[in-house]
CSV table of N, CA and C in Angstrom, one decimal:
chain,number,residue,atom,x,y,z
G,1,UNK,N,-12.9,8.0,8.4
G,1,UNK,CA,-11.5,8.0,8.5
G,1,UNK,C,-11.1,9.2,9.4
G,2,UNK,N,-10.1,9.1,10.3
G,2,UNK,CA,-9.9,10.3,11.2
G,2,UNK,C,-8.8,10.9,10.2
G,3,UNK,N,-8.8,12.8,11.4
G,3,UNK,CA,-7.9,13.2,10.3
G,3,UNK,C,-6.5,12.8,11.0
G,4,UNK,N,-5.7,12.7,9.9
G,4,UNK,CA,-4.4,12.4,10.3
G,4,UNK,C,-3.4,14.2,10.5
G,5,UNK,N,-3.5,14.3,11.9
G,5,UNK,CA,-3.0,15.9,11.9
G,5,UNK,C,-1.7,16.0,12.7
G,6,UNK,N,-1.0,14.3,12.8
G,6,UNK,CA,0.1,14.3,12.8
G,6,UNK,C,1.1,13.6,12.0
G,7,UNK,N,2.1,14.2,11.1
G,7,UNK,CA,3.2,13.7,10.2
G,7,UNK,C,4.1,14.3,9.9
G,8,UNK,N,5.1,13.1,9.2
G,8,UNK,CA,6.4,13.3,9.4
G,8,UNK,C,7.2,12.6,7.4
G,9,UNK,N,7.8,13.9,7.4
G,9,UNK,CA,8.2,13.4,5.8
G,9,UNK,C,9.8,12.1,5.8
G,10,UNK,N,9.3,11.1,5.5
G,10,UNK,CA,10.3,10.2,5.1
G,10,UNK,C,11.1,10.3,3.8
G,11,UNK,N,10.6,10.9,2.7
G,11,UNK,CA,11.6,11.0,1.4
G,11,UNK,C,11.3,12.1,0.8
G,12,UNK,N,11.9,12.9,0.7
G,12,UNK,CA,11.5,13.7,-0.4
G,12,UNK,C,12.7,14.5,-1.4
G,13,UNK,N,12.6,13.6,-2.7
G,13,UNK,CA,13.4,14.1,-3.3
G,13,UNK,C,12.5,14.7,-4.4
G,14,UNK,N,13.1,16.1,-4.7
G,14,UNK,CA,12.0,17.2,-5.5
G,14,UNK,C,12.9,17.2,-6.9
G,15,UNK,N,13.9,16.6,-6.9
G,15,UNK,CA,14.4,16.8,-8.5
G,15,UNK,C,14.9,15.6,-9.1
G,16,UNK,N,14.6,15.5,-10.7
G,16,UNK,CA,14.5,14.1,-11.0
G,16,UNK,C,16.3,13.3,-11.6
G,17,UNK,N,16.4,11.9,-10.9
G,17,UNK,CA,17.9,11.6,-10.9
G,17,UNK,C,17.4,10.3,-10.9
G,18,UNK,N,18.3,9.6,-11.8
G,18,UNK,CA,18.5,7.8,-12.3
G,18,UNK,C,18.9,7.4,-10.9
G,19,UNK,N,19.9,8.2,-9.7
G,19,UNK,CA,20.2,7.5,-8.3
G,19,UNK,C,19.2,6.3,-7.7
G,20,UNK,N,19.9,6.1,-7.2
G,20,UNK,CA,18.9,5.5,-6.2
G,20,UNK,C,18.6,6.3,-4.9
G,21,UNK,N,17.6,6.3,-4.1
G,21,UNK,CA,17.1,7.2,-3.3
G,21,UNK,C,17.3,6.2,-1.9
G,22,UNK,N,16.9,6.5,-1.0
G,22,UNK,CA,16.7,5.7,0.3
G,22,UNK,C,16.4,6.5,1.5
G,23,UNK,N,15.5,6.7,2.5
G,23,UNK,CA,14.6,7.2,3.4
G,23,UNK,C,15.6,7.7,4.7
G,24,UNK,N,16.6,6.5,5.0
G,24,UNK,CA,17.2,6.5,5.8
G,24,UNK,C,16.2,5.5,6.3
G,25,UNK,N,16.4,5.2,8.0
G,25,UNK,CA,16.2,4.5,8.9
G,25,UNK,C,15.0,5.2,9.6
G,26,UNK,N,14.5,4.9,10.3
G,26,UNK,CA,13.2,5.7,10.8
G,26,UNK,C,12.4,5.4,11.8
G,27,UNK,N,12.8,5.6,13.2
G,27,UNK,CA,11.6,5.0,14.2
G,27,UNK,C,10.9,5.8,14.5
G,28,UNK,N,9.6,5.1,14.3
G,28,UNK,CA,8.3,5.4,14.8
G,28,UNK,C,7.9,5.5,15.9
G,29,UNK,N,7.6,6.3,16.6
G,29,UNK,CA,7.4,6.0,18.4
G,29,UNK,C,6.5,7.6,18.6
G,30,UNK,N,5.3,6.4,19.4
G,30,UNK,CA,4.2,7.3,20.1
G,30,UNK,C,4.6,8.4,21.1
G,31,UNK,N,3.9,9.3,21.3
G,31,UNK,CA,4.3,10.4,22.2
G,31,UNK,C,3.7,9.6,23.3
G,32,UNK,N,4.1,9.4,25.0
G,32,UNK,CA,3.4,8.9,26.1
G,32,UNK,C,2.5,9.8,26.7
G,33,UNK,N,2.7,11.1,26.1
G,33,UNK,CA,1.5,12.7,26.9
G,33,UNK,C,0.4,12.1,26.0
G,34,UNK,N,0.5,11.6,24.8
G,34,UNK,CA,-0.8,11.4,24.3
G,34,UNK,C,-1.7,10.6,25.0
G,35,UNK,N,-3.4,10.4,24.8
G,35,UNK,CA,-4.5,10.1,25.4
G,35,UNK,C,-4.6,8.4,24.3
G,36,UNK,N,-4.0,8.5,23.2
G,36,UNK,CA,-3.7,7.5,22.3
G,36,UNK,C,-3.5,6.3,23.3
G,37,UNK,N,-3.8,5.0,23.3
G,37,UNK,CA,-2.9,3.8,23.6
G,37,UNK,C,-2.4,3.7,22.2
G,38,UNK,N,-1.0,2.9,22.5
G,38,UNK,CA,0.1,2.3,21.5
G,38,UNK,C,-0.4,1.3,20.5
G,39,UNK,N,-1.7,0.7,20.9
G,39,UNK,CA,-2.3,0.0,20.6
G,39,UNK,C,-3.3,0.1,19.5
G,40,UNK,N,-3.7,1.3,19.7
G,40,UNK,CA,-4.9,1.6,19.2
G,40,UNK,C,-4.2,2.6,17.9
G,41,UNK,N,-2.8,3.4,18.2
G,41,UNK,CA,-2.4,4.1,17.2
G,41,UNK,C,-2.2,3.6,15.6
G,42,UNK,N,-3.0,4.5,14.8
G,42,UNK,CA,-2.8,4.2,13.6
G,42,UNK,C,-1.7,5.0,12.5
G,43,UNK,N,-1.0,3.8,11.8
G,43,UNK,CA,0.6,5.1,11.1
G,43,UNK,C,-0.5,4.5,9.7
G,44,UNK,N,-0.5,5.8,8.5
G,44,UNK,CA,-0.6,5.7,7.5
G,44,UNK,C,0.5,6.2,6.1
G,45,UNK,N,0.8,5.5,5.1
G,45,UNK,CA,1.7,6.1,4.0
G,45,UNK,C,1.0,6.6,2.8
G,46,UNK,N,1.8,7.6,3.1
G,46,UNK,CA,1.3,8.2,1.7
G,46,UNK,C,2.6,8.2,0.7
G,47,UNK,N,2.6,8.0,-0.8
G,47,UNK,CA,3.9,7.7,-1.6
G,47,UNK,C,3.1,8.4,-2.5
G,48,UNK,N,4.2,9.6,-3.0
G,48,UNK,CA,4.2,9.7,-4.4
G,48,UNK,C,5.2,9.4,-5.3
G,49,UNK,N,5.3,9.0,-6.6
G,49,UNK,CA,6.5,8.9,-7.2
G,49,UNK,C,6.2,9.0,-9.1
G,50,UNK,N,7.1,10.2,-9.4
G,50,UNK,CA,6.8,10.6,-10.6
G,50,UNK,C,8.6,9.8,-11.7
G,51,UNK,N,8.1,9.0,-12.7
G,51,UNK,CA,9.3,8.2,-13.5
G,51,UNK,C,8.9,9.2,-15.0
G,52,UNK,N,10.6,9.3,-15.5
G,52,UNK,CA,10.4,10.3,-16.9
G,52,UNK,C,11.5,9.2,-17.3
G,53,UNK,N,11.1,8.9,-18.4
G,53,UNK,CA,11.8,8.1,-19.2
G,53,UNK,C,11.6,6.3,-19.2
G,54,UNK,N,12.4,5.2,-20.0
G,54,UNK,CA,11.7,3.9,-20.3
G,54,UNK,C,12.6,3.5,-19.0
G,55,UNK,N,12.3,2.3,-18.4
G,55,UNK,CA,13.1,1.7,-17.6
G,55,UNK,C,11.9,0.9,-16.4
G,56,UNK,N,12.2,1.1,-14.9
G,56,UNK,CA,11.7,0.1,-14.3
G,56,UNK,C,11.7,1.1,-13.1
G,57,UNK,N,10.8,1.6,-12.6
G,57,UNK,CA,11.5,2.3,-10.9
G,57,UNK,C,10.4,1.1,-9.8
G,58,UNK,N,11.4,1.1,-8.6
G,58,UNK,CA,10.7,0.3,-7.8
G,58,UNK,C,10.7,0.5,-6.6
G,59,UNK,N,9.6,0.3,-5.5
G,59,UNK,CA,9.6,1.4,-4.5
G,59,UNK,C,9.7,0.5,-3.4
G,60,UNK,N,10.4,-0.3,-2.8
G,60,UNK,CA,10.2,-0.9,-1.2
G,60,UNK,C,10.5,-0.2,-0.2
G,61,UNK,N,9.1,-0.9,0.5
G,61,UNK,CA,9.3,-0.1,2.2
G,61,UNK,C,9.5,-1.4,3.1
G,62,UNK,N,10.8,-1.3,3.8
G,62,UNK,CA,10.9,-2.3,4.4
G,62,UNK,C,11.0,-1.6,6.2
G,63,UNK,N,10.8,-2.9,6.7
G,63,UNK,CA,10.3,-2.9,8.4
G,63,UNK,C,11.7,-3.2,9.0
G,64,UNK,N,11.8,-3.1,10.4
G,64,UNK,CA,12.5,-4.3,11.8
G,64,UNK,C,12.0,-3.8,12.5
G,65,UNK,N,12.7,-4.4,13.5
G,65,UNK,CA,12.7,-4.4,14.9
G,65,UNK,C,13.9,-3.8,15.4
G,66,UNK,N,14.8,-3.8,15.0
G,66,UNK,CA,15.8,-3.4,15.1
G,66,UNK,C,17.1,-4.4,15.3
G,67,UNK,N,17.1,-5.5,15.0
G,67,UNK,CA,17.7,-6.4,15.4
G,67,UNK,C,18.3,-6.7,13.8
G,68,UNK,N,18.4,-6.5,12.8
G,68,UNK,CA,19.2,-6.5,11.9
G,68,UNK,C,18.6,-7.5,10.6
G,69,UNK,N,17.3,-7.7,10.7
G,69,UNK,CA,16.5,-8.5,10.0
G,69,UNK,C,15.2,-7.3,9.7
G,70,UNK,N,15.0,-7.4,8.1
G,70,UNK,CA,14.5,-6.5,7.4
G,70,UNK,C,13.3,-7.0,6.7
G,71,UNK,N,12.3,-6.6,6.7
G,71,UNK,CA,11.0,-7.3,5.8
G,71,UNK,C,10.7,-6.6,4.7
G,72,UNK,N,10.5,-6.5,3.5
G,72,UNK,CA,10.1,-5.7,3.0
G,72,UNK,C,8.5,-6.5,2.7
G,73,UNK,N,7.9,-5.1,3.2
G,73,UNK,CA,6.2,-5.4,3.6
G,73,UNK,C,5.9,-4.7,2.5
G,74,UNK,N,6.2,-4.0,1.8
G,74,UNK,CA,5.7,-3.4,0.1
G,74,UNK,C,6.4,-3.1,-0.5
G,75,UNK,N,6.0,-3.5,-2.0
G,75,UNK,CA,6.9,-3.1,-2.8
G,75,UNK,C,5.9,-2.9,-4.3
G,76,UNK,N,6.5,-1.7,-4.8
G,76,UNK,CA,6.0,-1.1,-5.6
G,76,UNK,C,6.6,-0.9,-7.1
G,77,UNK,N,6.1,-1.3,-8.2
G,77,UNK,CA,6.8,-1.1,-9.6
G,77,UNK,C,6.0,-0.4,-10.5
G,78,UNK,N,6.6,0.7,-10.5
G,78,UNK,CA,6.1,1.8,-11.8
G,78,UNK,C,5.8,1.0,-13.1
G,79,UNK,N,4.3,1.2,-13.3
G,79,UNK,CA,4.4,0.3,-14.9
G,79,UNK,C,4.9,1.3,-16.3
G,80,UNK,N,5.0,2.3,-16.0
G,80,UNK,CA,5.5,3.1,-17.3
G,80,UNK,C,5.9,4.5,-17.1
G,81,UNK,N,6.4,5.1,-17.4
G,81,UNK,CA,6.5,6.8,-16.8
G,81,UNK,C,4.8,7.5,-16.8
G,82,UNK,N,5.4,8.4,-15.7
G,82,UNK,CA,3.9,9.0,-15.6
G,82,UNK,C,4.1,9.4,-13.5
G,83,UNK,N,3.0,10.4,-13.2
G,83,UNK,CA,2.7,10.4,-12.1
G,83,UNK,C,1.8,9.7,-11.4
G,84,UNK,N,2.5,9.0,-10.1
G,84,UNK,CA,1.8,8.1,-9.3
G,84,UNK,C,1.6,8.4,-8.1
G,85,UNK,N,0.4,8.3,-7.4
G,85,UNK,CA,-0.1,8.8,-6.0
G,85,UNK,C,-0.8,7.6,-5.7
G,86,UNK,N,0.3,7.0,-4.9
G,86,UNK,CA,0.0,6.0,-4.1
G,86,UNK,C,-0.5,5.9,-2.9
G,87,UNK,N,-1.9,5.8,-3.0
G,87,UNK,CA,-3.3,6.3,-2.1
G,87,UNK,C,-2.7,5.8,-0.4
G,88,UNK,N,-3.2,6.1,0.5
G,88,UNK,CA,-3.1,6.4,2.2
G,88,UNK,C,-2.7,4.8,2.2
G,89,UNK,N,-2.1,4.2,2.9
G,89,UNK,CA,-1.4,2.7,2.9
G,89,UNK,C,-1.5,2.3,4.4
G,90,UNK,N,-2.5,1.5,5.1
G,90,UNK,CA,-2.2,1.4,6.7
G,90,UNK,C,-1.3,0.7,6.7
G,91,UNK,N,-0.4,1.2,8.0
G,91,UNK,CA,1.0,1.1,8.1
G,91,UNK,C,0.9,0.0,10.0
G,92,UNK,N,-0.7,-0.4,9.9
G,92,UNK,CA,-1.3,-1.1,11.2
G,92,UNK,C,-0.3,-2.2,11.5
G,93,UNK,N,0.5,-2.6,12.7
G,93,UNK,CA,0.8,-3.9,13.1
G,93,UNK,C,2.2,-4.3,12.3
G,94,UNK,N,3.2,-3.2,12.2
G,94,UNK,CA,4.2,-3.2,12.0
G,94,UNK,C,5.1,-2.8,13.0
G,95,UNK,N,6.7,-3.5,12.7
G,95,UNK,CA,7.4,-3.2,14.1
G,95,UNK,C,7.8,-1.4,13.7
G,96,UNK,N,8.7,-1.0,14.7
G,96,UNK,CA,8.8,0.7,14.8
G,96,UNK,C,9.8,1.0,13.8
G,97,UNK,N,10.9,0.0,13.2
G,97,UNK,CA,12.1,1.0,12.8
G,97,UNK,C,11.4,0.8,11.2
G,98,UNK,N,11.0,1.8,10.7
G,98,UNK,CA,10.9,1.6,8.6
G,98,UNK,C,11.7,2.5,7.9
G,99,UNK,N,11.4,1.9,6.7
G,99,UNK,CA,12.7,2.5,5.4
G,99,UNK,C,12.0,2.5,4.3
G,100,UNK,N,12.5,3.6,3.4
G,100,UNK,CA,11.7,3.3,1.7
G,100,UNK,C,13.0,3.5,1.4
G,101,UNK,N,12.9,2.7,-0.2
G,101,UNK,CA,14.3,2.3,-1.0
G,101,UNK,C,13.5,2.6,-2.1
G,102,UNK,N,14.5,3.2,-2.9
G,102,UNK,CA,13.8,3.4,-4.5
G,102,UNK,C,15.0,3.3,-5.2
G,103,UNK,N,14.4,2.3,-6.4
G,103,UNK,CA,15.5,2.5,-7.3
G,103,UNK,C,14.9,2.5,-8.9
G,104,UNK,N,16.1,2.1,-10.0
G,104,UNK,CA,15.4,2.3,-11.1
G,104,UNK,C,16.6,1.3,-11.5
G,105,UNK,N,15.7,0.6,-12.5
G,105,UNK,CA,16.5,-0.1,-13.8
G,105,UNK,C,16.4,0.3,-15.1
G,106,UNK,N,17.1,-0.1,-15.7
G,106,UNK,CA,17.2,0.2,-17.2
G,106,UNK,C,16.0,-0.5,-17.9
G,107,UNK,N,15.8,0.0,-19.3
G,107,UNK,CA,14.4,-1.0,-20.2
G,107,UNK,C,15.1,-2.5,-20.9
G,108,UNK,N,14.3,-3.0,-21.0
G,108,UNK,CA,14.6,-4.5,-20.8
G,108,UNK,C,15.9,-4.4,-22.4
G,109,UNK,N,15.7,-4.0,-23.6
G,109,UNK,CA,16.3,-3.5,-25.1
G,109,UNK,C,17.8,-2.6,-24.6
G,110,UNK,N,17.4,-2.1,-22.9
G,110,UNK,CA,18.8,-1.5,-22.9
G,110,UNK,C,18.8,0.1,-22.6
G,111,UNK,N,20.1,0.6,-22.7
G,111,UNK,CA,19.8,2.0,-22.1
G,111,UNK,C,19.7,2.6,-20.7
G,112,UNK,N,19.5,4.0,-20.5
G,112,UNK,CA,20.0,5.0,-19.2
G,112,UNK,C,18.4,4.0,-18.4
G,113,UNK,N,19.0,3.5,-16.9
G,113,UNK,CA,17.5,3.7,-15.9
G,113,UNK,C,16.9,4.7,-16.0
G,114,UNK,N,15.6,5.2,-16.0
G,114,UNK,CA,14.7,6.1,-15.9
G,114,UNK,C,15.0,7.0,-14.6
G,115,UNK,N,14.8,8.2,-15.2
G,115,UNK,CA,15.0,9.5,-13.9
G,115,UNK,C,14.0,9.3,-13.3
G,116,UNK,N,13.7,9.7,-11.9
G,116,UNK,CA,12.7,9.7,-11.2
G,116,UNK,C,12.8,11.0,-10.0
G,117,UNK,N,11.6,10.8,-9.7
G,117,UNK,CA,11.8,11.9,-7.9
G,117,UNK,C,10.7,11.5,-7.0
G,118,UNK,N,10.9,11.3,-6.0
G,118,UNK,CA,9.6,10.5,-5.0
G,118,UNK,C,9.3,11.2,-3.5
G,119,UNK,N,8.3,11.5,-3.1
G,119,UNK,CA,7.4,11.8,-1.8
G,119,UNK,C,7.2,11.2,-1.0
G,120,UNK,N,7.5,10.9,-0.1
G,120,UNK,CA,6.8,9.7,1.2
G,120,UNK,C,6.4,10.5,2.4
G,121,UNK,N,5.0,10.3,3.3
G,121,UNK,CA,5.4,10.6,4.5
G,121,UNK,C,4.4,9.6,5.0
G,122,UNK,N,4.9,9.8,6.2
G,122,UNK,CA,3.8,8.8,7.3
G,122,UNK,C,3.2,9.8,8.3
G,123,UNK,N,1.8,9.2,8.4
G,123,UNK,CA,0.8,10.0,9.4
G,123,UNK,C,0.1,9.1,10.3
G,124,UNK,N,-0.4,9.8,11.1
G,124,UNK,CA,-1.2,9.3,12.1
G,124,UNK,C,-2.2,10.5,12.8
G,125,UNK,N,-3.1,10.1,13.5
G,125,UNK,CA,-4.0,11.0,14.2
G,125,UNK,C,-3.4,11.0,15.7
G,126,UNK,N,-2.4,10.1,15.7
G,126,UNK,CA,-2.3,10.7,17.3
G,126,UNK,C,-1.0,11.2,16.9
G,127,UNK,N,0.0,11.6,18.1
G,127,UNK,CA,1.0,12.7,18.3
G,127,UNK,C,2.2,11.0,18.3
G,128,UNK,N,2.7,11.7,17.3
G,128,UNK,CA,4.4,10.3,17.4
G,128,UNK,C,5.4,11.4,17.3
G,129,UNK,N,6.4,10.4,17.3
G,129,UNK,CA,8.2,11.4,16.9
G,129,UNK,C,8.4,10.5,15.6
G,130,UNK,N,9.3,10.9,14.8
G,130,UNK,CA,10.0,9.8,13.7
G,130,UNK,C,12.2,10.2,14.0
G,131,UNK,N,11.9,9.5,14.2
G,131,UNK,CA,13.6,9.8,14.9
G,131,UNK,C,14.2,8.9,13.7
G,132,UNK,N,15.7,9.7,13.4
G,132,UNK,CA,16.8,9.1,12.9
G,132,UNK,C,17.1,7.9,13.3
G,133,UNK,N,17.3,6.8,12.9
G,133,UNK,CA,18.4,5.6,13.4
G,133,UNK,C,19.1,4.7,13.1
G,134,UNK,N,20.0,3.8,13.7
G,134,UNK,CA,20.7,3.4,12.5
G,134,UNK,C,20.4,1.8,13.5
G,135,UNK,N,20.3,1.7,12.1
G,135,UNK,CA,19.7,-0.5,12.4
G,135,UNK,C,20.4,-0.8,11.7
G,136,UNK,N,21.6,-2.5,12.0
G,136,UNK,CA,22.2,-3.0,11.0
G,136,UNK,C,21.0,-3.8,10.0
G,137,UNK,N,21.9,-4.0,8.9
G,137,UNK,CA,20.7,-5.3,8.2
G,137,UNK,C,21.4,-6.1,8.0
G,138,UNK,N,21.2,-7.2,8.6
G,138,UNK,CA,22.1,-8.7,8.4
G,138,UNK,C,21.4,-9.6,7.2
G,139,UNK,N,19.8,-9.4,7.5
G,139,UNK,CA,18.8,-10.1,6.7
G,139,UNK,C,18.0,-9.3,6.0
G,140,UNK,N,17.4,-9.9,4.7
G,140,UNK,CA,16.3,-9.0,4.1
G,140,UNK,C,15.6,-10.0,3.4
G,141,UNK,N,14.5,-9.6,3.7
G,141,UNK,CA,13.3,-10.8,3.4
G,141,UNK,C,11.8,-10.3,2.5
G,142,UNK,N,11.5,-10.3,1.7
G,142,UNK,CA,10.3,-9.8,1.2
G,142,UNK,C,8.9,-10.9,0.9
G,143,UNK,N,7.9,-10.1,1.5
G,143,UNK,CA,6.5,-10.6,1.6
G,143,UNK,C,6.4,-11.0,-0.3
G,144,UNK,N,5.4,-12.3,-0.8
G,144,UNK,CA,4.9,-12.0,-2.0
G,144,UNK,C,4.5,-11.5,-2.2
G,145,UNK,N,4.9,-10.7,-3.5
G,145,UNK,CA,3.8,-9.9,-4.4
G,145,UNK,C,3.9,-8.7,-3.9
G,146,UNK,N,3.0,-7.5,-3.8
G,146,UNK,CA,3.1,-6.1,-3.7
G,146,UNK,C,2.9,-6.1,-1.9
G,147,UNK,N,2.6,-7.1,-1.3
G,147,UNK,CA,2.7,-6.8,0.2
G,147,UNK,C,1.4,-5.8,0.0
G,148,UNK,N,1.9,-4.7,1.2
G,148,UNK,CA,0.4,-3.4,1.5
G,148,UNK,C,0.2,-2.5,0.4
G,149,UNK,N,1.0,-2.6,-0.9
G,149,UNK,CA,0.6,-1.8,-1.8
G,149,UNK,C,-0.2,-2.9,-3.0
G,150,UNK,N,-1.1,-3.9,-3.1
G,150,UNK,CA,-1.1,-4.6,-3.7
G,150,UNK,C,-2.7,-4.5,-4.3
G,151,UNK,N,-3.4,-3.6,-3.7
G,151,UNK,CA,-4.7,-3.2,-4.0
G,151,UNK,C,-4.8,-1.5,-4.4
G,152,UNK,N,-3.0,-1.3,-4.9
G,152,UNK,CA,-2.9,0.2,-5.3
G,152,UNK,C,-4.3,0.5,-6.6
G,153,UNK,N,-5.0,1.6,-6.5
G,153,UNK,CA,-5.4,2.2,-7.6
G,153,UNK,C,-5.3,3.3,-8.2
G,154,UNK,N,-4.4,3.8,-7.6
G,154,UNK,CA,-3.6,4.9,-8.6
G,154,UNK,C,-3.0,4.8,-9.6
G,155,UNK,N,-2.7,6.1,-10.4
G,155,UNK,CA,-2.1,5.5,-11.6
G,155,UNK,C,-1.5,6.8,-11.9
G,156,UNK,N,-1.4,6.6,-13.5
G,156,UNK,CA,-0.6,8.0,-14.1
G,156,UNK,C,-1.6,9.2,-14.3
G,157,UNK,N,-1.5,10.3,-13.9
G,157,UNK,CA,-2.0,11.2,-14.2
G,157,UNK,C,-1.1,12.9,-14.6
């Protein structure tokens, strides 16, 4: 595995809140000084996300293009409170603009959504930017099942 000795933090909220959270908008784009082809560059995710209390938190990272149609290519559901490190995620052969969304539901009997606080960033070994941007979303579409987080083996610790 190369090292990844370039990245950029997408979420990071350090104090725990029922909110919902959201990344913002986020293009990905290669540096052209780099020796990298575009082609060959690899983006990896790293997620942490720590839940205190009963309820449901759920973590999608969704994609575009920019054209106002959204994929969500993973999605993630805390099975119980606890801390989760959601191991290096290739982020290979996706388009440039991404997003993480986190939210929380209540426990199924009822009651406050579970507080939470979550970590995201994306890396790579070659040199990128992660720029602000604003993409409409007209469409939102999600892959079955956990998408790229679906062979997670992290857990609570």
């Amino acid at each position: 595995m190369p090292v990844l000795r370039n990245s950029a933090t997408l979420l990071n909220r350090t104090t725990y809140s029922a909110e919902a959270a959201d990344s913002g908008i986020w293009l990905l784009r290669p540096v052209d000084s780099d020796r990298t082809e575009d082609r060959e560059q690899d983006f990896v995710l790293m997620l942490y996300a720590e839940q205190q209390g009963a309820g449901v938190v759920t973590l999608d990272l969704l994609t575009s293009f920019g054209d106002g149609f959204w994929a969500v290519i993973g999605r993630k559901t805390l099975p119980a409170p606890g801390a989760y490190l959601i191991d290096l995620r290739s982020l290979a052969d996706v388009p440039p603009y991404v997003r993480l969304r986190v939210t929380g539901a209540p426990p199924a009997g009822g009651g406050p959504p579970p507080n939470f606080r979550v970590y995201a960033r994306v890396a790579s070994p070659a040199a990128f930017t992660a720029i602000p941007a604003k993409v409409p979303s007209a469409i939102e579409r999600a892959l079955p099942g956990e998408g790229i987080f679906a062979t997670q083996n992290g857990g609570a610790g």
